[in-house]
Amino acid sequence: MIPRILNLWSRVETVLIGALLIIALAVFLGGGLLRIVAPAYAVDWATEVSIYFIIWATVLAGAAIVQEDRHLHTEVFIAALSPRLRRVLGWAMSILSIVFIAIMLIYGWQAYEFANLLDERSGSSLRAPQGFAVFLPLPLGMALILIRCALMLMNGQRPFGHLSNAPDRGE
């Protein structure tokens, strides 16, 4: 059941991230085209909105990167260790990463609440609330990563598990 959930989640996530990036590109290019073709009707918020879509797509991609194990790895150092030490270090790094993500979720949520408290708005004529557009993606993305990590653990996979999968020395 969990592998099906992870697979469906990955598909939905991929479509959503792709759609956000395509919309960002369309808004950005549309704003630029409008400035060239009809400067009197140009909007001052096209770049801003495209950046918001890119922020959301980037943060949402974090959970997909965890599932696909595409985070940065230090294979040169890890390959020199024994398989047992690699497993221990791998679990330590997984725990440390999960703790870091949880802390980022907490501080990201506090930043979101603070931005809403101050009613921060963008400088363009759009006056977009910055809490939703800029600050909310961080805690949401971190929550999605934590949920993905929990599902991976329940499925017998270790998040950030690349360290224990490195080949033995001499192989």
Short mmCIF file of N, CA and C in Angstrom, two decimals:
data_model
loop_
_atom_site.label_atom_id
_atom_site.label_comp_id
_atom_site.label_asym_id
_atom_site.label_seq_id
_atom_site.Cartn_x
_atom_site.Cartn_y
_atom_site.Cartn_z
N MET A 1 0.82 -1.21 0.00
CA MET A 1 0.00 0.00 0.00
C MET A 1 0.86 1.27 0.00
N ILE A 2 1.90 1.26 0.85
CA ILE A 2 2.76 2.45 0.93
C ILE A 2 3.50 2.70 -0.38
N PRO A 3 4.02 1.67 -1.05
CA PRO A 3 4.66 1.96 -2.35
C PRO A 3 3.70 2.59 -3.36
N ARG A 4 2.44 2.18 -3.34
CA ARG A 4 1.45 2.78 -4.25
C ARG A 4 1.22 4.24 -3.89
N ILE A 5 1.16 4.54 -2.58
CA ILE A 5 0.99 5.93 -2.14
C ILE A 5 2.17 6.77 -2.60
N LEU A 6 3.39 6.25 -2.38
CA LEU A 6 4.60 6.98 -2.78
C LEU A 6 4.64 7.19 -4.29
N ASN A 7 4.25 6.17 -5.04
CA ASN A 7 4.26 6.27 -6.50
C ASN A 7 3.24 7.29 -6.99
N LEU A 8 2.02 7.24 -6.44
CA LEU A 8 0.99 8.21 -6.82
C LEU A 8 1.41 9.61 -6.42
N TRP A 9 1.96 9.75 -5.22
CA TRP A 9 2.43 11.04 -4.73
C TRP A 9 3.47 11.61 -5.69
N SER A 10 4.42 10.78 -6.11
CA SER A 10 5.47 11.24 -7.02
C SER A 10 4.89 11.72 -8.34
N ARG A 11 3.91 11.00 -8.85
CA ARG A 11 3.30 11.40 -10.12
C ARG A 11 2.57 12.74 -10.00
N VAL A 12 1.77 12.88 -8.94
CA VAL A 12 1.04 14.13 -8.73
C VAL A 12 2.01 15.28 -8.53
N GLU A 13 3.05 15.02 -7.74
CA GLU A 13 4.06 16.04 -7.47
C GLU A 13 4.76 16.48 -8.76
N THR A 14 5.12 15.53 -9.59
CA THR A 14 5.80 15.84 -10.84
C THR A 14 4.92 16.70 -11.75
N VAL A 15 3.66 16.35 -11.86
CA VAL A 15 2.73 17.13 -12.69
C VAL A 15 2.56 18.53 -12.11
N LEU A 16 2.41 18.63 -10.79
CA LEU A 16 2.21 19.93 -10.15
C LEU A 16 3.45 20.82 -10.32
N ILE A 17 4.62 20.25 -10.10
CA ILE A 17 5.86 21.04 -10.26
C ILE A 17 6.02 21.49 -11.71
N GLY A 18 5.76 20.58 -12.64
CA GLY A 18 5.83 20.95 -14.06
C GLY A 18 4.85 22.05 -14.42
N ALA A 19 3.62 21.94 -13.91
CA ALA A 19 2.61 22.97 -14.20
C ALA A 19 3.02 24.31 -13.61
N LEU A 20 3.54 24.32 -12.40
CA LEU A 20 3.98 25.57 -11.78
C LEU A 20 5.09 26.23 -12.59
N LEU A 21 6.03 25.43 -13.08
CA LEU A 21 7.13 25.99 -13.87
C LEU A 21 6.66 26.49 -15.23
N ILE A 22 5.74 25.77 -15.84
CA ILE A 22 5.21 26.22 -17.14
C ILE A 22 4.43 27.53 -16.96
N ILE A 23 3.64 27.61 -15.89
CA ILE A 23 2.89 28.85 -15.62
C ILE A 23 3.86 30.00 -15.36
N ALA A 24 4.93 29.72 -14.58
CA ALA A 24 5.92 30.76 -14.30
C ALA A 24 6.54 31.27 -15.60
N LEU A 25 6.89 30.35 -16.48
CA LEU A 25 7.48 30.74 -17.76
C LEU A 25 6.48 31.54 -18.60
N ALA A 26 5.23 31.11 -18.64
CA ALA A 26 4.22 31.80 -19.44
C ALA A 26 3.98 33.22 -18.90
N VAL A 27 3.89 33.35 -17.58
CA VAL A 27 3.67 34.68 -17.00
C VAL A 27 4.86 35.59 -17.27
N PHE A 28 6.07 35.05 -17.09
CA PHE A 28 7.27 35.84 -17.32
C PHE A 28 7.38 36.29 -18.78
N LEU A 29 7.21 35.34 -19.70
CA LEU A 29 7.31 35.68 -21.12
C LEU A 29 6.16 36.59 -21.56
N GLY A 30 4.96 36.35 -21.01
CA GLY A 30 3.82 37.20 -21.33
C GLY A 30 4.05 38.63 -20.87
N GLY A 31 4.61 38.79 -19.67
CA GLY A 31 4.92 40.13 -19.17
C GLY A 31 5.94 40.83 -20.03
N GLY A 32 6.97 40.08 -20.45
CA GLY A 32 7.99 40.68 -21.32
C GLY A 32 7.44 41.03 -22.69
N LEU A 33 6.63 40.14 -23.25
CA LEU A 33 6.02 40.39 -24.55
C LEU A 33 5.09 41.60 -24.50
N LEU A 34 4.34 41.71 -23.42
CA LEU A 34 3.43 42.84 -23.25
C LEU A 34 4.21 44.16 -23.19
N ARG A 35 5.36 44.15 -22.53
CA ARG A 35 6.19 45.36 -22.46
C ARG A 35 6.68 45.78 -23.84
N ILE A 36 6.94 44.80 -24.70
CA ILE A 36 7.45 45.10 -26.04
C ILE A 36 6.31 45.50 -26.98
N VAL A 37 5.23 44.73 -26.99
CA VAL A 37 4.15 44.93 -27.95
C VAL A 37 3.22 46.07 -27.55
N ALA A 38 2.85 46.13 -26.29
CA ALA A 38 1.89 47.15 -25.84
C ALA A 38 2.35 47.72 -24.50
N PRO A 39 3.37 48.57 -24.52
CA PRO A 39 3.93 49.09 -23.27
C PRO A 39 2.91 49.80 -22.38
N ALA A 40 1.88 50.37 -22.97
CA ALA A 40 0.88 51.07 -22.17
C ALA A 40 0.10 50.10 -21.28
N TYR A 41 0.04 48.82 -21.66
CA TYR A 41 -0.71 47.83 -20.90
C TYR A 41 0.20 46.89 -20.09
N ALA A 42 1.50 47.20 -20.05
CA ALA A 42 2.45 46.35 -19.34
C ALA A 42 2.13 46.32 -17.85
N VAL A 43 2.36 45.17 -17.26
CA VAL A 43 2.12 44.99 -15.82
C VAL A 43 3.46 44.98 -15.10
N ASP A 44 3.46 45.43 -13.87
CA ASP A 44 4.71 45.48 -13.12
C ASP A 44 4.90 44.25 -12.24
N TRP A 45 3.99 43.30 -12.32
CA TRP A 45 4.04 42.17 -11.41
C TRP A 45 4.36 40.83 -12.08
N ALA A 46 4.61 40.80 -13.36
CA ALA A 46 4.82 39.53 -14.07
C ALA A 46 6.04 38.79 -13.53
N THR A 47 7.14 39.48 -13.37
CA THR A 47 8.35 38.84 -12.84
C THR A 47 8.11 38.36 -11.41
N GLU A 48 7.45 39.16 -10.62
CA GLU A 48 7.15 38.80 -9.22
C GLU A 48 6.32 37.52 -9.14
N VAL A 49 5.28 37.42 -9.93
CA VAL A 49 4.41 36.24 -9.91
C VAL A 49 5.16 35.00 -10.39
N SER A 50 5.98 35.17 -11.43
CA SER A 50 6.75 34.02 -11.91
C SER A 50 7.73 33.54 -10.84
N ILE A 51 8.29 34.45 -10.07
CA ILE A 51 9.18 34.06 -8.97
C ILE A 51 8.41 33.30 -7.90
N TYR A 52 7.18 33.71 -7.61
CA TYR A 52 6.36 32.98 -6.63
C TYR A 52 6.13 31.54 -7.09
N PHE A 53 5.80 31.37 -8.36
CA PHE A 53 5.59 30.01 -8.87
C PHE A 53 6.87 29.19 -8.80
N ILE A 54 8.01 29.80 -9.08
CA ILE A 54 9.28 29.09 -9.01
C ILE A 54 9.61 28.72 -7.56
N ILE A 55 9.33 29.61 -6.62
CA ILE A 55 9.55 29.30 -5.20
C ILE A 55 8.73 28.08 -4.80
N TRP A 56 7.45 28.08 -5.14
CA TRP A 56 6.59 26.96 -4.77
C TRP A 56 7.06 25.66 -5.44
N ALA A 57 7.42 25.71 -6.71
CA ALA A 57 7.89 24.51 -7.41
C ALA A 57 9.17 23.97 -6.80
N THR A 58 10.08 24.87 -6.46
CA THR A 58 11.37 24.45 -5.88
C THR A 58 11.19 23.78 -4.54
N VAL A 59 10.36 24.36 -3.69
CA VAL A 59 10.17 23.79 -2.36
C VAL A 59 9.41 22.47 -2.44
N LEU A 60 8.44 22.38 -3.34
CA LEU A 60 7.71 21.12 -3.49
C LEU A 60 8.60 20.01 -4.04
N ALA A 61 9.61 20.38 -4.79
CA ALA A 61 10.52 19.37 -5.35
C ALA A 61 11.38 18.69 -4.28
N GLY A 62 11.51 19.30 -3.12
CA GLY A 62 12.33 18.71 -2.06
C GLY A 62 11.90 17.31 -1.68
N ALA A 63 10.60 17.08 -1.55
CA ALA A 63 10.11 15.75 -1.18
C ALA A 63 10.38 14.74 -2.29
N ALA A 64 10.26 15.16 -3.52
CA ALA A 64 10.55 14.26 -4.64
C ALA A 64 12.02 13.88 -4.66
N ILE A 65 12.86 14.84 -4.35
CA ILE A 65 14.30 14.58 -4.33
C ILE A 65 14.65 13.57 -3.23
N VAL A 66 13.96 13.65 -2.09
CA VAL A 66 14.20 12.68 -1.01
C VAL A 66 13.81 11.29 -1.48
N GLN A 67 12.63 11.16 -2.08
CA GLN A 67 12.15 9.86 -2.54
C GLN A 67 13.08 9.25 -3.57
N GLU A 68 13.57 10.07 -4.48
CA GLU A 68 14.43 9.58 -5.56
C GLU A 68 15.90 9.52 -5.17
N ASP A 69 16.21 9.91 -3.92
CA ASP A 69 17.58 9.88 -3.39
C ASP A 69 18.54 10.67 -4.27
N ARG A 70 18.16 11.91 -4.60
CA ARG A 70 18.99 12.74 -5.47
C ARG A 70 19.62 13.91 -4.74
N HIS A 71 19.67 13.84 -3.41
CA HIS A 71 20.38 14.89 -2.67
C HIS A 71 21.88 14.71 -2.87
N LEU A 72 22.66 15.71 -2.49
CA LEU A 72 24.10 15.63 -2.64
C LEU A 72 24.68 14.53 -1.76
N HIS A 73 25.68 13.84 -2.26
CA HIS A 73 26.33 12.77 -1.52
C HIS A 73 27.84 12.94 -1.61
N THR A 74 28.53 12.40 -0.63
CA THR A 74 30.00 12.48 -0.61
C THR A 74 30.57 11.07 -0.78
N GLU A 75 30.47 10.54 -1.98
CA GLU A 75 30.88 9.16 -2.24
C GLU A 75 32.36 8.90 -2.00
N VAL A 76 33.20 9.86 -2.27
CA VAL A 76 34.65 9.65 -2.14
C VAL A 76 34.99 9.31 -0.69
N PHE A 77 34.46 10.05 0.24
CA PHE A 77 34.71 9.81 1.66
C PHE A 77 34.03 8.52 2.12
N ILE A 78 32.80 8.31 1.73
CA ILE A 78 32.01 7.17 2.19
C ILE A 78 32.56 5.85 1.67
N ALA A 79 33.05 5.83 0.45
CA ALA A 79 33.54 4.59 -0.15
C ALA A 79 34.74 4.03 0.61
N ALA A 80 35.45 4.87 1.33
CA ALA A 80 36.62 4.42 2.08
C ALA A 80 36.24 3.76 3.41
N LEU A 81 34.99 3.82 3.80
CA LEU A 81 34.56 3.27 5.08
C LEU A 81 34.08 1.83 4.93
N SER A 82 34.07 1.11 6.04
CA SER A 82 33.57 -0.26 6.02
C SER A 82 32.04 -0.23 5.85
N PRO A 83 31.45 -1.33 5.38
CA PRO A 83 29.99 -1.36 5.20
C PRO A 83 29.23 -1.08 6.51
N ARG A 84 29.71 -1.61 7.62
CA ARG A 84 29.04 -1.38 8.91
C ARG A 84 29.09 0.10 9.29
N LEU A 85 30.26 0.70 9.14
CA LEU A 85 30.40 2.12 9.48
C LEU A 85 29.56 2.99 8.55
N ARG A 86 29.45 2.57 7.28
CA ARG A 86 28.60 3.31 6.34
C ARG A 86 27.14 3.28 6.76
N ARG A 87 26.68 2.10 7.22
CA ARG A 87 25.29 1.99 7.68
C ARG A 87 25.05 2.86 8.91
N VAL A 88 25.98 2.81 9.87
CA VAL A 88 25.85 3.63 11.09
C VAL A 88 25.84 5.11 10.72
N LEU A 89 26.79 5.51 9.90
CA LEU A 89 26.86 6.91 9.47
C LEU A 89 25.62 7.30 8.66
N GLY A 90 25.13 6.38 7.85
CA GLY A 90 23.92 6.63 7.07
C GLY A 90 22.72 6.89 7.96
N TRP A 91 22.54 6.07 8.99
CA TRP A 91 21.43 6.28 9.92
C TRP A 91 21.61 7.58 10.69
N ALA A 92 22.84 7.87 11.09
CA ALA A 92 23.10 9.13 11.81
C ALA A 92 22.75 10.33 10.94
N MET A 93 23.13 10.28 9.67
CA MET A 93 22.83 11.38 8.76
C MET A 93 21.32 11.48 8.48
N SER A 94 20.65 10.34 8.40
CA SER A 94 19.20 10.37 8.21
C SER A 94 18.51 11.03 9.40
N ILE A 95 18.91 10.65 10.59
CA ILE A 95 18.31 11.24 11.80
C ILE A 95 18.62 12.72 11.88
N LEU A 96 19.88 13.09 11.62
CA LEU A 96 20.27 14.50 11.64
C LEU A 96 19.49 15.30 10.59
N SER A 97 19.32 14.74 9.42
CA SER A 97 18.58 15.42 8.35
C SER A 97 17.12 15.62 8.73
N ILE A 98 16.50 14.60 9.32
CA ILE A 98 15.10 14.70 9.72
C ILE A 98 14.93 15.74 10.81
N VAL A 99 15.86 15.78 11.77
CA VAL A 99 15.81 16.79 12.83
C VAL A 99 15.95 18.19 12.22
N PHE A 100 16.88 18.36 11.30
CA PHE A 100 17.07 19.65 10.64
C PHE A 100 15.80 20.08 9.89
N ILE A 101 15.19 19.15 9.19
CA ILE A 101 13.97 19.46 8.43
C ILE A 101 12.85 19.86 9.39
N ALA A 102 12.74 19.17 10.53
CA ALA A 102 11.71 19.52 11.52
C ALA A 102 11.95 20.92 12.08
N ILE A 103 13.20 21.26 12.32
CA ILE A 103 13.53 22.61 12.81
C ILE A 103 13.19 23.65 11.76
N MET A 104 13.51 23.36 10.49
CA MET A 104 13.16 24.29 9.41
C MET A 104 11.65 24.46 9.29
N LEU A 105 10.90 23.40 9.53
CA LEU A 105 9.45 23.49 9.50
C LEU A 105 8.96 24.45 10.58
N ILE A 106 9.48 24.30 11.79
CA ILE A 106 9.07 25.15 12.92
C ILE A 106 9.42 26.62 12.64
N TYR A 107 10.67 26.88 12.27
CA TYR A 107 11.07 28.26 12.02
C TYR A 107 10.40 28.84 10.77
N GLY A 108 10.17 28.00 9.78
CA GLY A 108 9.45 28.46 8.58
C GLY A 108 8.03 28.86 8.91
N TRP A 109 7.38 28.08 9.77
CA TRP A 109 6.02 28.42 10.18
C TRP A 109 6.01 29.73 10.98
N GLN A 110 7.00 29.91 11.84
CA GLN A 110 7.09 31.15 12.60
C GLN A 110 7.30 32.35 11.68
N ALA A 111 8.11 32.19 10.65
CA ALA A 111 8.33 33.28 9.67
C ALA A 111 7.03 33.58 8.93
N TYR A 112 6.30 32.52 8.57
CA TYR A 112 5.01 32.70 7.89
C TYR A 112 4.03 33.47 8.78
N GLU A 113 3.93 33.07 10.03
CA GLU A 113 3.02 33.76 10.96
C GLU A 113 3.45 35.22 11.18
N PHE A 114 4.75 35.44 11.26
CA PHE A 114 5.25 36.81 11.47
C PHE A 114 4.95 37.69 10.26
N ALA A 115 5.14 37.14 9.07
CA ALA A 115 4.83 37.91 7.85
C ALA A 115 3.34 38.24 7.79
N ASN A 116 2.51 37.30 8.22
CA ASN A 116 1.07 37.58 8.24
C ASN A 116 0.72 38.60 9.32
N LEU A 117 1.41 38.53 10.46
CA LEU A 117 1.17 39.49 11.53
C LEU A 117 1.48 40.92 11.07
N LEU A 118 2.58 41.05 10.33
CA LEU A 118 2.97 42.36 9.81
C LEU A 118 2.19 42.74 8.55
N ASP A 119 1.44 41.79 8.01
CA ASP A 119 0.70 41.98 6.77
C ASP A 119 1.64 42.46 5.66
N GLU A 120 2.75 41.76 5.53
CA GLU A 120 3.73 42.11 4.49
C GLU A 120 3.10 41.94 3.12
N ARG A 121 3.32 42.91 2.25
CA ARG A 121 2.79 42.89 0.88
C ARG A 121 3.92 43.17 -0.10
N SER A 122 3.74 42.72 -1.31
CA SER A 122 4.76 42.97 -2.34
C SER A 122 4.75 44.44 -2.72
N GLY A 123 5.83 44.87 -3.34
CA GLY A 123 5.96 46.27 -3.73
C GLY A 123 5.27 46.61 -5.04
N SER A 124 4.79 45.63 -5.77
CA SER A 124 4.15 45.90 -7.06
C SER A 124 2.69 46.30 -6.85
N SER A 125 2.04 46.60 -7.94
CA SER A 125 0.62 46.96 -7.88
C SER A 125 -0.25 45.78 -7.47
N LEU A 126 0.29 44.58 -7.55
CA LEU A 126 -0.44 43.38 -7.16
C LEU A 126 -0.66 43.32 -5.65
N ARG A 127 0.32 43.83 -4.89
CA ARG A 127 0.25 43.86 -3.42
C ARG A 127 -0.02 42.47 -2.84
N ALA A 128 0.66 41.46 -3.38
CA ALA A 128 0.47 40.08 -2.94
C ALA A 128 0.93 39.91 -1.50
N PRO A 129 0.17 39.18 -0.70
CA PRO A 129 0.60 38.92 0.68
C PRO A 129 1.84 38.02 0.68
N GLN A 130 2.91 38.50 1.27
CA GLN A 130 4.17 37.77 1.25
C GLN A 130 4.15 36.52 2.11
N GLY A 131 3.31 36.51 3.13
CA GLY A 131 3.22 35.32 3.97
C GLY A 131 2.87 34.10 3.14
N PHE A 132 1.84 34.20 2.34
CA PHE A 132 1.41 33.08 1.51
C PHE A 132 2.36 32.83 0.35
N ALA A 133 2.75 33.89 -0.33
CA ALA A 133 3.51 33.75 -1.57
C ALA A 133 4.96 33.33 -1.34
N VAL A 134 5.59 33.81 -0.26
CA VAL A 134 7.02 33.58 -0.07
C VAL A 134 7.34 32.72 1.14
N PHE A 135 6.64 32.92 2.25
CA PHE A 135 7.01 32.25 3.49
C PHE A 135 6.32 30.91 3.71
N LEU A 136 5.10 30.71 3.26
CA LEU A 136 4.39 29.46 3.46
C LEU A 136 5.02 28.27 2.74
N PRO A 137 5.63 28.44 1.57
CA PRO A 137 6.22 27.27 0.91
C PRO A 137 7.25 26.52 1.76
N LEU A 138 8.02 27.24 2.58
CA LEU A 138 9.06 26.56 3.37
C LEU A 138 8.47 25.56 4.37
N PRO A 139 7.58 25.96 5.28
CA PRO A 139 7.06 24.96 6.21
C PRO A 139 6.24 23.87 5.50
N LEU A 140 5.52 24.24 4.44
CA LEU A 140 4.76 23.24 3.72
C LEU A 140 5.69 22.21 3.07
N GLY A 141 6.74 22.70 2.43
CA GLY A 141 7.71 21.79 1.81
C GLY A 141 8.40 20.90 2.83
N MET A 142 8.76 21.45 3.98
CA MET A 142 9.39 20.65 5.03
C MET A 142 8.43 19.61 5.58
N ALA A 143 7.15 19.98 5.72
CA ALA A 143 6.15 19.01 6.19
C ALA A 143 6.00 17.87 5.18
N LEU A 144 6.00 18.20 3.90
CA LEU A 144 5.91 17.16 2.87
C LEU A 144 7.12 16.24 2.91
N ILE A 145 8.30 16.80 3.14
CA ILE A 145 9.51 15.97 3.24
C ILE A 145 9.41 15.04 4.44
N LEU A 146 8.94 15.56 5.58
CA LEU A 146 8.81 14.72 6.78
C LEU A 146 7.79 13.61 6.57
N ILE A 147 6.68 13.93 5.91
CA ILE A 147 5.68 12.89 5.63
C ILE A 147 6.27 11.85 4.70
N ARG A 148 7.00 12.29 3.69
CA ARG A 148 7.64 11.36 2.76
C ARG A 148 8.65 10.49 3.49
N CYS A 149 9.42 11.07 4.39
CA CYS A 149 10.39 10.29 5.17
C CYS A 149 9.68 9.25 6.02
N ALA A 150 8.57 9.62 6.65
CA ALA A 150 7.81 8.68 7.48
C ALA A 150 7.28 7.52 6.63
N LEU A 151 6.74 7.83 5.46
CA LEU A 151 6.25 6.77 4.58
C LEU A 151 7.38 5.87 4.11
N MET A 152 8.53 6.45 3.82
CA MET A 152 9.68 5.64 3.40
C MET A 152 10.13 4.72 4.53
N LEU A 153 10.17 5.23 5.76
CA LEU A 153 10.55 4.40 6.90
C LEU A 153 9.55 3.27 7.11
N MET A 154 8.26 3.56 6.98
CA MET A 154 7.24 2.51 7.13
C MET A 154 7.33 1.48 6.02
N ASN A 155 7.91 1.87 4.89
CA ASN A 155 8.08 0.97 3.76
C ASN A 155 9.41 0.22 3.81
N GLY A 156 10.18 0.44 4.86
CA GLY A 156 11.46 -0.25 5.00
C GLY A 156 12.61 0.43 4.29
N GLN A 157 12.40 1.64 3.81
CA GLN A 157 13.47 2.41 3.16
C GLN A 157 14.00 3.43 4.15
N ARG A 158 15.26 3.77 4.01
CA ARG A 158 15.81 4.81 4.86
C ARG A 158 15.95 6.08 4.05
N PRO A 159 15.30 7.18 4.51
CA PRO A 159 15.48 8.44 3.79
C PRO A 159 16.95 8.85 3.79
N PHE A 160 17.38 9.47 2.74
CA PHE A 160 18.78 9.87 2.60
C PHE A 160 19.67 8.63 2.72
N GLY A 161 19.22 7.51 2.14
CA GLY A 161 19.85 6.22 2.34
C GLY A 161 21.03 5.91 1.44
N HIS A 162 21.47 6.86 0.70
CA HIS A 162 22.54 6.61 -0.26
C HIS A 162 23.82 6.12 0.41
N LEU A 163 24.10 6.59 1.61
CA LEU A 163 25.37 6.28 2.27
C LEU A 163 25.57 4.79 2.47
N SER A 164 24.52 4.06 2.83
CA SER A 164 24.69 2.64 3.09
C SER A 164 24.64 1.82 1.82
N ASN A 165 24.34 2.43 0.69
CA ASN A 165 24.26 1.71 -0.57
C ASN A 165 25.54 1.81 -1.40
N ALA A 166 26.54 2.51 -0.88
CA ALA A 166 27.79 2.67 -1.61
C ALA A 166 28.49 1.32 -1.71
N PRO A 167 29.20 1.05 -2.79
CA PRO A 167 29.88 -0.24 -2.94
C PRO A 167 30.99 -0.40 -1.91
N ASP A 168 31.29 -1.66 -1.58
CA ASP A 168 32.38 -1.94 -0.65
C ASP A 168 33.70 -1.50 -1.24
N ARG A 169 34.68 -1.32 -0.35
CA ARG A 169 36.01 -0.94 -0.81
C ARG A 169 36.56 -2.07 -1.69
N GLY A 170 37.15 -1.71 -2.76
CA GLY A 170 37.76 -2.69 -3.65
C GLY A 170 36.81 -3.27 -4.67
N GLU A 171 35.53 -2.93 -4.64
CA GLU A 171 34.59 -3.47 -5.62
C GLU A 171 34.59 -2.65 -6.89
#
